[in-house]
Short mmCIF file of C-alpha atoms in Angstrom, two decimals:
data_model
loop_
_atom_site.label_atom_id
_atom_site.label_comp_id
_atom_site.label_asym_id
_atom_site.label_seq_id
_atom_site.Cartn_x
_atom_site.Cartn_y
_atom_site.Cartn_z
CA MET A 3 62.95 91.05 64.45
CA ALA A 4 63.24 92.12 68.02
CA ILE A 5 60.04 94.05 68.11
CA VAL A 6 58.04 90.99 66.67
CA LEU A 7 59.70 88.63 69.43
CA SER A 8 59.04 90.96 72.07
CA LEU A 9 55.18 91.03 71.52
CA GLU A 10 52.89 90.07 74.39
CA SER A 11 50.39 88.61 72.10
CA VAL A 12 50.31 87.98 67.95
CA GLU A 13 47.61 90.48 67.65
CA GLU A 14 49.59 93.13 69.31
CA PHE A 15 51.67 92.95 65.76
CA LEU A 16 49.09 94.69 63.94
CA ASP A 17 49.77 97.69 66.25
CA TYR A 18 53.01 98.15 64.44
CA TRP A 19 52.26 96.63 60.91
CA GLY A 20 50.58 99.10 58.20
CA ASP A 21 50.69 102.65 56.63
CA ASP A 22 49.50 104.55 59.62
CA THR A 23 51.48 103.20 62.50
CA GLY A 24 54.24 105.55 62.18
CA HIS A 25 57.65 105.87 60.80
CA THR A 26 58.67 102.25 61.18
CA THR A 27 59.93 100.97 57.71
CA TRP A 28 59.77 96.93 57.80
CA ARG A 29 62.02 95.09 56.07
CA LEU A 30 60.46 91.90 56.77
CA THR A 31 57.87 90.47 54.18
CA PRO A 32 54.75 89.08 55.47
CA SER A 33 55.91 85.54 55.26
CA GLU A 34 59.11 86.18 57.19
CA VAL A 35 56.93 88.09 60.06
CA ARG A 36 54.80 84.91 60.38
CA VAL A 37 58.18 82.88 60.25
CA VAL A 38 59.66 85.06 63.34
CA LEU A 39 56.06 84.74 65.52
CA GLN A 40 56.05 80.97 64.77
CA GLN A 41 59.57 81.09 67.07
CA ARG A 42 57.64 81.79 70.13
CA PRO A 43 55.91 78.59 71.08
CA ASP A 44 53.23 80.60 73.21
CA PHE A 45 51.77 81.91 70.23
CA SER A 46 49.26 79.78 68.17
CA ARG A 47 50.29 78.94 64.65
CA ASP A 48 46.31 79.32 63.65
CA THR A 49 46.25 83.03 65.12
CA ILE A 50 49.59 83.77 63.37
CA ALA A 51 48.09 82.38 59.92
CA ALA A 52 45.12 84.47 60.63
CA LEU A 53 46.84 87.75 60.67
CA PRO A 54 45.95 90.21 57.94
CA LEU A 55 49.09 91.24 56.77
#
């Protein structure tokens, strides 16, 4: 969650999410990631919803 909350932009999350992003094992589901991202008032809910997770 700390990684998600410290991002500069919503799109930056895609640098950390996916099969080819290194050794990070996520314990959050795509829905949970969206909920965490929505805690940032400066992140657009439309942009969060559009993330291809």
